[in-house]
Amino acid sequence: MIFQIGAIAVLALLVLYAFGQRRRSGPLSYGIIAAALVGALLVALPDLSTTLARAVGVGRGADLIFYVFMLIVFAAIANLHLRLRAHSEVVTLLARELALATAKSPDTKREPGA
C-alpha cells in the first residue's frame, strides 16, 4: 500500500508538470498525461493489468507493462535521434553561413619577404 501511494503521488506530479508544459509541447504533454493516468489506474488496480495482458495474449500484467514501456522508450529514442540530426544540420548550415559571411579575401599584393 505504501508503494501505491508513493507511485500515485509521483505520477500526479508528472501530470502537473506535463500540464504546465502543454504550451511548449502540446501533443507530448497530453501523451505524458494520458500515460501517467493509465499508470495510476494500473497502480491502483493491479489486477487490471493482468486482465488486459490476457486479453491481448500476454501471460502476465507485468510483462505487458514492460513491453509497452519498451515501445515507448524506443519511440522516445527515435524521436531524440531525429531531433539531434535536425539540430546538427542546422548548426552545420549556420557554421557555413558564418564562415562565408566572415571570410576575408586573400591579399593580392604581398610584400616581399612577408
mmCIF file of N, CA and C in Angstrom:
data_model
loop_
_atom_site.group_PDB
_atom_site.id
_atom_site.type_symbol
_atom_site.label_atom_id
_atom_site.label_comp_id
_atom_site.label_asym_id
_atom_site.label_seq_id
_atom_site.Cartn_x
_atom_site.Cartn_y
_atom_site.Cartn_z
ATOM 1 N N MET A 1 0.820 -1.196 0.000
ATOM 2 C CA MET A 1 0.000 0.000 0.000
ATOM 3 C C MET A 1 0.866 1.263 0.000
ATOM 4 N N ILE A 2 2.002 1.228 0.684
ATOM 5 C CA ILE A 2 2.889 2.394 0.735
ATOM 6 C C ILE A 2 3.449 2.689 -0.652
ATOM 7 N N PHE A 3 3.834 1.637 -1.375
ATOM 8 C CA PHE A 3 4.360 1.839 -2.730
ATOM 9 C C PHE A 3 3.294 2.445 -3.627
ATOM 10 N N GLN A 4 2.071 1.981 -3.527
ATOM 11 C CA GLN A 4 0.996 2.504 -4.372
ATOM 12 C C GLN A 4 0.786 3.999 -4.131
ATOM 13 N N ILE A 5 0.809 4.406 -2.879
ATOM 14 C CA ILE A 5 0.629 5.821 -2.558
ATOM 15 C C ILE A 5 1.781 6.645 -3.138
ATOM 16 N N GLY A 6 3.008 6.157 -2.954
ATOM 17 C CA GLY A 6 4.173 6.864 -3.491
ATOM 18 C C GLY A 6 4.159 6.937 -5.009
ATOM 19 N N ALA A 7 3.812 5.830 -5.648
ATOM 20 C CA ALA A 7 3.788 5.802 -7.117
ATOM 21 C C ALA A 7 2.716 6.731 -7.658
ATOM 22 N N ILE A 8 1.561 6.720 -7.045
ATOM 23 C CA ILE A 8 0.483 7.603 -7.499
ATOM 24 C C ILE A 8 0.854 9.067 -7.266
ATOM 25 N N ALA A 9 1.545 9.350 -6.169
ATOM 26 C CA ALA A 9 1.985 10.727 -5.912
ATOM 27 C C ALA A 9 2.983 11.183 -6.972
ATOM 28 N N VAL A 10 3.925 10.323 -7.332
ATOM 29 C CA VAL A 10 4.908 10.670 -8.365
ATOM 30 C C VAL A 10 4.206 10.867 -9.705
ATOM 31 N N LEU A 11 3.267 10.002 -10.030
ATOM 32 C CA LEU A 11 2.536 10.144 -11.292
ATOM 33 C C LEU A 11 1.685 11.417 -11.297
ATOM 34 N N ALA A 12 1.137 11.785 -10.150
ATOM 35 C CA ALA A 12 0.373 13.029 -10.059
ATOM 36 C C ALA A 12 1.282 14.240 -10.298
ATOM 37 N N LEU A 13 2.490 14.207 -9.766
ATOM 38 C CA LEU A 13 3.450 15.285 -10.021
ATOM 39 C C LEU A 13 3.822 15.350 -11.498
ATOM 40 N N LEU A 14 3.939 14.194 -12.113
ATOM 41 C CA LEU A 14 4.237 14.145 -13.547
ATOM 42 C C LEU A 14 3.100 14.757 -14.359
ATOM 43 N N VAL A 15 1.867 14.474 -13.965
ATOM 44 C CA VAL A 15 0.710 15.073 -14.642
ATOM 45 C C VAL A 15 0.743 16.594 -14.490
ATOM 46 N N LEU A 16 1.028 17.078 -13.301
ATOM 47 C CA LEU A 16 1.091 18.528 -13.080
ATOM 48 C C LEU A 16 2.191 19.168 -13.923
ATOM 49 N N TYR A 17 3.339 18.521 -13.981
ATOM 50 C CA TYR A 17 4.443 19.041 -14.788
ATOM 51 C C TYR A 17 4.058 19.080 -16.269
ATOM 52 N N ALA A 18 3.505 17.977 -16.766
ATOM 53 C CA ALA A 18 3.125 17.911 -18.181
ATOM 54 C C ALA A 18 2.027 18.918 -18.493
ATOM 55 N N PHE A 19 1.112 19.109 -17.567
ATOM 56 C CA PHE A 19 0.047 20.086 -17.768
ATOM 57 C C PHE A 19 0.628 21.490 -17.894
ATOM 58 N N GLY A 20 1.646 21.781 -17.110
ATOM 59 C CA GLY A 20 2.297 23.087 -17.181
ATOM 60 C C GLY A 20 3.113 23.282 -18.449
ATOM 61 N N GLN A 21 3.536 22.200 -19.078
ATOM 62 C CA GLN A 21 4.363 22.277 -20.287
ATOM 63 C C GLN A 21 3.552 22.165 -21.575
ATOM 64 N N ARG A 22 2.237 22.139 -21.499
ATOM 65 C CA ARG A 22 1.420 21.874 -22.684
ATOM 66 C C ARG A 22 1.546 22.957 -23.747
ATOM 67 N N ARG A 23 1.892 24.188 -23.367
ATOM 68 C CA ARG A 23 2.082 25.244 -24.373
ATOM 69 C C ARG A 23 3.337 25.009 -25.194
ATOM 70 N N ARG A 24 4.360 24.510 -24.556
ATOM 71 C CA ARG A 24 5.631 24.289 -25.249
ATOM 72 C C ARG A 24 5.576 23.077 -26.165
ATOM 73 N N SER A 25 4.886 22.036 -25.713
ATOM 74 C CA SER A 25 4.813 20.806 -26.491
ATOM 75 C C SER A 25 3.483 20.128 -26.201
ATOM 76 N N GLY A 26 2.449 20.590 -26.865
ATOM 77 C CA GLY A 26 1.097 20.116 -26.602
ATOM 78 C C GLY A 26 0.890 18.619 -26.731
ATOM 79 N N PRO A 27 1.125 18.033 -27.913
ATOM 80 C CA PRO A 27 0.857 16.601 -28.070
ATOM 81 C C PRO A 27 1.669 15.726 -27.115
ATOM 82 N N LEU A 28 2.928 16.081 -26.916
ATOM 83 C CA LEU A 28 3.759 15.302 -25.999
ATOM 84 C C LEU A 28 3.246 15.422 -24.567
ATOM 85 N N SER A 29 2.859 16.606 -24.166
ATOM 86 C CA SER A 29 2.323 16.795 -22.817
ATOM 87 C C SER A 29 1.060 15.976 -22.598
ATOM 88 N N TYR A 30 0.181 15.991 -23.591
ATOM 89 C CA TYR A 30 -1.049 15.218 -23.453
ATOM 90 C C TYR A 30 -0.773 13.719 -23.458
ATOM 91 N N GLY A 31 0.232 13.297 -24.199
ATOM 92 C CA GLY A 31 0.625 11.889 -24.168
ATOM 93 C C GLY A 31 1.172 11.481 -22.806
ATOM 94 N N ILE A 32 1.979 12.355 -22.210
ATOM 95 C CA ILE A 32 2.521 12.077 -20.880
ATOM 96 C C ILE A 32 1.401 12.038 -19.848
ATOM 97 N N ILE A 33 0.460 12.963 -19.962
ATOM 98 C CA ILE A 33 -0.667 12.977 -19.029
ATOM 99 C C ILE A 33 -1.468 11.686 -19.152
ATOM 100 N N ALA A 34 -1.745 11.265 -20.387
ATOM 101 C CA ALA A 34 -2.509 10.029 -20.597
ATOM 102 C C ALA A 34 -1.758 8.822 -20.035
ATOM 103 N N ALA A 35 -0.456 8.739 -20.304
ATOM 104 C CA ALA A 35 0.331 7.611 -19.810
ATOM 105 C C ALA A 35 0.382 7.598 -18.283
ATOM 106 N N ALA A 36 0.518 8.770 -17.678
ATOM 107 C CA ALA A 36 0.564 8.844 -16.213
ATOM 108 C C ALA A 36 -0.772 8.454 -15.600
ATOM 109 N N LEU A 37 -1.864 8.870 -16.220
ATOM 110 C CA LEU A 37 -3.180 8.497 -15.696
ATOM 111 C C LEU A 37 -3.432 6.995 -15.828
ATOM 112 N N VAL A 38 -3.032 6.418 -16.962
ATOM 113 C CA VAL A 38 -3.151 4.959 -17.122
ATOM 114 C C VAL A 38 -2.260 4.259 -16.103
ATOM 115 N N GLY A 39 -1.057 4.789 -15.900
ATOM 116 C CA GLY A 39 -0.156 4.212 -14.898
ATOM 117 C C GLY A 39 -0.753 4.260 -13.503
ATOM 118 N N ALA A 40 -1.374 5.382 -13.152
ATOM 119 C CA ALA A 40 -2.005 5.494 -11.831
ATOM 120 C C ALA A 40 -3.161 4.509 -11.695
ATOM 121 N N LEU A 41 -3.913 4.328 -12.775
ATOM 122 C CA LEU A 41 -5.009 3.358 -12.747
ATOM 123 C C LEU A 41 -4.482 1.943 -12.539
ATOM 124 N N LEU A 42 -3.398 1.619 -13.230
ATOM 125 C CA LEU A 42 -2.814 0.273 -13.088
ATOM 126 C C LEU A 42 -2.172 0.075 -11.719
ATOM 127 N N VAL A 43 -1.655 1.146 -11.128
ATOM 128 C CA VAL A 43 -1.098 1.034 -9.779
ATOM 129 C C VAL A 43 -2.225 0.828 -8.768
ATOM 130 N N ALA A 44 -3.315 1.566 -8.972
ATOM 131 C CA ALA A 44 -4.444 1.452 -8.041
ATOM 132 C C ALA A 44 -5.173 0.118 -8.190
ATOM 133 N N LEU A 45 -5.233 -0.392 -9.421
ATOM 134 C CA LEU A 45 -5.925 -1.663 -9.688
ATOM 135 C C LEU A 45 -4.964 -2.638 -10.378
ATOM 136 N N PRO A 46 -4.052 -3.264 -9.630
ATOM 137 C CA PRO A 46 -3.020 -4.099 -10.257
ATOM 138 C C PRO A 46 -3.565 -5.310 -11.016
ATOM 139 N N ASP A 47 -4.716 -5.826 -10.638
ATOM 140 C CA ASP A 47 -5.273 -6.977 -11.346
ATOM 141 C C ASP A 47 -5.748 -6.600 -12.749
ATOM 142 N N LEU A 48 -5.991 -5.325 -12.966
ATOM 143 C CA LEU A 48 -6.430 -4.863 -14.282
ATOM 144 C C LEU A 48 -5.356 -5.116 -15.334
ATOM 145 N N SER A 49 -4.091 -4.954 -14.969
ATOM 146 C CA SER A 49 -3.018 -5.187 -15.936
ATOM 147 C C SER A 49 -2.968 -6.649 -16.359
ATOM 148 N N THR A 50 -3.233 -7.560 -15.435
ATOM 149 C CA THR A 50 -3.251 -8.982 -15.783
ATOM 150 C C THR A 50 -4.424 -9.294 -16.701
ATOM 151 N N THR A 51 -5.564 -8.688 -16.435
ATOM 152 C CA THR A 51 -6.740 -8.884 -17.284
ATOM 153 C C THR A 51 -6.473 -8.369 -18.693
ATOM 154 N N LEU A 52 -5.887 -7.186 -18.792
ATOM 155 C CA LEU A 52 -5.551 -6.621 -20.102
ATOM 156 C C LEU A 52 -4.509 -7.472 -20.816
ATOM 157 N N ALA A 53 -3.530 -7.959 -20.059
ATOM 158 C CA ALA A 53 -2.477 -8.783 -20.655
ATOM 159 C C ALA A 53 -3.059 -10.056 -21.251
ATOM 160 N N ARG A 54 -3.913 -10.702 -20.528
ATOM 161 C CA ARG A 54 -4.528 -11.931 -21.050
ATOM 162 C C ARG A 54 -5.405 -11.639 -22.251
ATOM 163 N N ALA A 55 -6.034 -10.466 -22.271
ATOM 164 C CA ALA A 55 -6.901 -10.104 -23.400
ATOM 165 C C ALA A 55 -6.110 -9.915 -24.693
ATOM 166 N N VAL A 56 -4.850 -9.482 -24.573
ATOM 167 C CA VAL A 56 -4.028 -9.276 -25.770
ATOM 168 C C VAL A 56 -3.033 -10.406 -26.010
ATOM 169 N N GLY A 57 -3.111 -11.459 -25.201
ATOM 170 C CA GLY A 57 -2.282 -12.635 -25.441
ATOM 171 C C GLY A 57 -0.949 -12.645 -24.729
ATOM 172 N N VAL A 58 -0.793 -11.838 -23.703
ATOM 173 C CA VAL A 58 0.436 -11.829 -22.902
ATOM 174 C C VAL A 58 0.099 -12.496 -21.570
ATOM 175 N N GLY A 59 1.026 -13.281 -21.045
ATOM 176 C CA GLY A 59 0.737 -14.060 -19.849
ATOM 177 C C GLY A 59 0.503 -13.255 -18.580
ATOM 178 N N ARG A 60 1.374 -12.278 -18.305
ATOM 179 C CA ARG A 60 1.267 -11.536 -17.040
ATOM 180 C C ARG A 60 1.142 -10.047 -17.299
ATOM 181 N N GLY A 61 0.514 -9.358 -16.353
ATOM 182 C CA GLY A 61 0.357 -7.918 -16.455
ATOM 183 C C GLY A 61 1.684 -7.188 -16.416
ATOM 184 N N ALA A 62 2.610 -7.684 -15.598
ATOM 185 C CA ALA A 62 3.935 -7.055 -15.501
ATOM 186 C C ALA A 62 4.664 -7.135 -16.838
ATOM 187 N N ASP A 63 4.503 -8.250 -17.544
ATOM 188 C CA ASP A 63 5.130 -8.388 -18.854
ATOM 189 C C ASP A 63 4.539 -7.386 -19.849
ATOM 190 N N LEU A 64 3.230 -7.238 -19.828
ATOM 191 C CA LEU A 64 2.578 -6.282 -20.718
ATOM 192 C C LEU A 64 3.069 -4.867 -20.450
ATOM 193 N N ILE A 65 3.145 -4.501 -19.192
ATOM 194 C CA ILE A 65 3.632 -3.159 -18.841
ATOM 195 C C ILE A 65 5.062 -2.974 -19.312
ATOM 196 N N PHE A 66 5.890 -3.996 -19.151
ATOM 197 C CA PHE A 66 7.280 -3.914 -19.601
ATOM 198 C C PHE A 66 7.352 -3.756 -21.116
ATOM 199 N N TYR A 67 6.562 -4.525 -21.864
ATOM 200 C CA TYR A 67 6.577 -4.434 -23.321
ATOM 201 C C TYR A 67 6.142 -3.047 -23.790
ATOM 202 N N VAL A 68 5.088 -2.523 -23.196
ATOM 203 C CA VAL A 68 4.614 -1.184 -23.566
ATOM 204 C C VAL A 68 5.674 -0.139 -23.223
ATOM 205 N N PHE A 69 6.299 -0.295 -22.061
ATOM 206 C CA PHE A 69 7.365 0.630 -21.665
ATOM 207 C C PHE A 69 8.510 0.602 -22.674
ATOM 208 N N MET A 70 8.888 -0.592 -23.120
ATOM 209 C CA MET A 70 9.974 -0.695 -24.093
ATOM 210 C C MET A 70 9.605 -0.022 -25.409
ATOM 211 N N LEU A 71 8.368 -0.167 -25.840
ATOM 212 C CA LEU A 71 7.931 0.501 -27.067
ATOM 213 C C LEU A 71 8.000 2.019 -26.913
ATOM 214 N N ILE A 72 7.587 2.517 -25.769
ATOM 215 C CA ILE A 72 7.644 3.956 -25.516
ATOM 216 C C ILE A 72 9.088 4.445 -25.494
ATOM 217 N N VAL A 73 9.975 3.682 -24.865
ATOM 218 C CA VAL A 73 11.390 4.063 -24.812
ATOM 219 C C VAL A 73 11.994 4.090 -26.214
ATOM 220 N N PHE A 74 11.706 3.071 -27.034
ATOM 221 C CA PHE A 74 12.243 3.060 -28.393
ATOM 222 C C PHE A 74 11.715 4.229 -29.217
ATOM 223 N N ALA A 75 10.443 4.559 -29.054
ATOM 224 C CA ALA A 75 9.878 5.705 -29.765
ATOM 225 C C ALA A 75 10.546 7.000 -29.305
ATOM 226 N N ALA A 76 10.798 7.128 -28.004
ATOM 227 C CA ALA A 76 11.454 8.331 -27.480
ATOM 228 C C ALA A 76 12.886 8.434 -27.992
ATOM 229 N N ILE A 77 13.590 7.316 -28.053
ATOM 230 C CA ILE A 77 14.965 7.334 -28.570
ATOM 231 C C ILE A 77 14.981 7.728 -30.037
ATOM 232 N N ALA A 78 14.065 7.172 -30.817
ATOM 233 C CA ALA A 78 13.983 7.534 -32.238
ATOM 234 C C ALA A 78 13.669 9.021 -32.395
ATOM 235 N N ASN A 79 12.757 9.531 -31.593
ATOM 236 C CA ASN A 79 12.407 10.949 -31.644
ATOM 237 C C ASN A 79 13.617 11.820 -31.301
ATOM 238 N N LEU A 80 14.330 11.466 -30.248
ATOM 239 C CA LEU A 80 15.521 12.241 -29.870
ATOM 240 C C LEU A 80 16.598 12.173 -30.951
ATOM 241 N N HIS A 81 16.755 11.018 -31.565
ATOM 242 C CA HIS A 81 17.747 10.866 -32.629
ATOM 243 C C HIS A 81 17.404 11.777 -33.804
ATOM 244 N N LEU A 82 16.138 11.789 -34.204
ATOM 245 C CA LEU A 82 15.733 12.641 -35.326
ATOM 246 C C LEU A 82 15.901 14.116 -34.994
ATOM 247 N N ARG A 83 15.573 14.495 -33.770
ATOM 248 C CA ARG A 83 15.765 15.900 -33.373
ATOM 249 C C ARG A 83 17.243 16.272 -33.355
ATOM 250 N N LEU A 84 18.082 15.366 -32.864
ATOM 251 C CA LEU A 84 19.523 15.627 -32.824
ATOM 252 C C LEU A 84 20.081 15.797 -34.232
ATOM 253 N N ARG A 85 19.637 14.961 -35.163
ATOM 254 C CA ARG A 85 20.097 15.097 -36.550
ATOM 255 C C ARG A 85 19.647 16.425 -37.144
ATOM 256 N N ALA A 86 18.404 16.810 -36.878
ATOM 257 C CA ALA A 86 17.900 18.079 -37.409
ATOM 258 C C ALA A 86 18.695 19.255 -36.838
ATOM 259 N N HIS A 87 18.984 19.222 -35.540
ATOM 260 C CA HIS A 87 19.771 20.295 -34.920
ATOM 261 C C HIS A 87 21.195 20.314 -35.470
ATOM 262 N N SER A 88 21.754 19.147 -35.714
ATOM 263 C CA SER A 88 23.099 19.071 -36.263
ATOM 264 C C SER A 88 23.152 19.690 -37.665
ATOM 265 N N GLU A 89 22.129 19.436 -38.465
ATOM 266 C CA GLU A 89 22.076 20.032 -39.801
ATOM 267 C C GLU A 89 21.952 21.549 -39.726
ATOM 268 N N VAL A 90 21.165 22.038 -38.788
ATOM 269 C CA VAL A 90 21.010 23.489 -38.630
ATOM 270 C C VAL A 90 22.332 24.120 -38.200
ATOM 271 N N VAL A 91 23.027 23.492 -37.270
ATOM 272 C CA VAL A 91 24.318 24.022 -36.813
ATOM 273 C C VAL A 91 25.313 24.023 -37.965
ATOM 274 N N THR A 92 25.317 22.985 -38.782
ATOM 275 C CA THR A 92 26.214 22.934 -39.931
ATOM 276 C C THR A 92 25.913 24.067 -40.908
ATOM 277 N N LEU A 93 24.650 24.289 -41.200
ATOM 278 C CA LEU A 93 24.278 25.384 -42.104
ATOM 279 C C LEU A 93 24.666 26.744 -41.528
ATOM 280 N N LEU A 94 24.435 26.930 -40.240
ATOM 281 C CA LEU A 94 24.815 28.197 -39.608
ATOM 282 C C LEU A 94 26.324 28.403 -39.641
ATOM 283 N N ALA A 95 27.085 27.350 -39.405
ATOM 284 C CA ALA A 95 28.545 27.459 -39.438
ATOM 285 C C ALA A 95 29.017 27.822 -40.840
ATOM 286 N N ARG A 96 28.410 27.233 -41.856
ATOM 287 C CA ARG A 96 28.785 27.560 -43.238
ATOM 288 C C ARG A 96 28.467 29.019 -43.553
ATOM 289 N N GLU A 97 27.265 29.455 -43.176
ATOM 290 C CA GLU A 97 26.880 30.841 -43.429
ATOM 291 C C GLU A 97 27.803 31.817 -42.696
ATOM 292 N N LEU A 98 28.139 31.508 -41.466
ATOM 293 C CA LEU A 98 29.035 32.359 -40.703
ATOM 294 C C LEU A 98 30.425 32.390 -41.333
ATOM 295 N N ALA A 99 30.909 31.249 -41.786
ATOM 296 C CA ALA A 99 32.227 31.195 -42.422
ATOM 297 C C ALA A 99 32.240 32.023 -43.708
ATOM 298 N N LEU A 100 31.167 31.918 -44.487
ATOM 299 C CA LEU A 100 31.109 32.700 -45.731
ATOM 300 C C LEU A 100 30.957 34.192 -45.449
ATOM 301 N N ALA A 101 30.208 34.530 -44.423
ATOM 302 C CA ALA A 101 29.978 35.941 -44.104
ATOM 303 C C ALA A 101 31.219 36.614 -43.540
ATOM 304 N N THR A 102 32.057 35.868 -42.863
ATOM 305 C CA THR A 102 33.244 36.469 -42.238
ATOM 306 C C THR A 102 34.530 36.161 -42.990
ATOM 307 N N ALA A 103 34.407 35.544 -44.146
ATOM 308 C CA ALA A 103 35.612 35.203 -44.917
ATOM 309 C C ALA A 103 36.301 36.471 -45.403
ATOM 310 N N LYS A 104 37.617 36.456 -45.361
ATOM 311 C CA LYS A 104 38.404 37.593 -45.830
ATOM 312 C C LYS A 104 38.991 37.233 -47.186
ATOM 313 N N SER A 105 38.996 38.211 -48.071
ATOM 314 C CA SER A 105 39.559 37.945 -49.389
ATOM 315 C C SER A 105 41.075 37.851 -49.263
ATOM 316 N N PRO A 106 41.684 36.990 -50.076
ATOM 317 C CA PRO A 106 43.147 36.845 -49.987
ATOM 318 C C PRO A 106 43.838 38.114 -50.493
ATOM 319 N N ASP A 107 44.965 38.414 -49.873
ATOM 320 C CA ASP A 107 45.735 39.596 -50.286
ATOM 321 C C ASP A 107 46.343 39.337 -51.655
ATOM 322 N N THR A 108 46.067 40.234 -52.586
ATOM 323 C CA THR A 108 46.629 40.074 -53.935
ATOM 324 C C THR A 108 48.040 40.650 -54.007
ATOM 325 N N LYS A 109 48.307 41.638 -53.188
ATOM 326 C CA LYS A 109 49.646 42.225 -53.176
ATOM 327 C C LYS A 109 50.344 41.818 -51.891
ATOM 328 N N ARG A 110 51.366 41.085 -52.052
ATOM 329 C CA ARG A 110 52.148 40.676 -50.877
ATOM 330 C C ARG A 110 53.484 41.388 -50.929
ATOM 331 N N GLU A 111 53.913 41.775 -49.800
ATOM 332 C CA GLU A 111 55.221 42.425 -49.740
ATOM 333 C C GLU A 111 56.296 41.346 -49.767
ATOM 334 N N PRO A 112 57.369 41.663 -50.409
ATOM 335 C CA PRO A 112 58.465 40.669 -50.447
ATOM 336 C C PRO A 112 58.986 40.402 -49.051
ATOM 337 N N GLY A 113 59.245 39.167 -48.825
ATOM 338 C CA GLY A 113 59.773 38.751 -47.535
ATOM 339 C C GLY A 113 58.715 38.524 -46.493
ATOM 340 N N ALA A 114 57.477 38.694 -46.828
ATOM 341 C CA ALA A 114 56.408 38.534 -45.842
ATOM 342 C C ALA A 114 55.875 37.146 -45.831
#
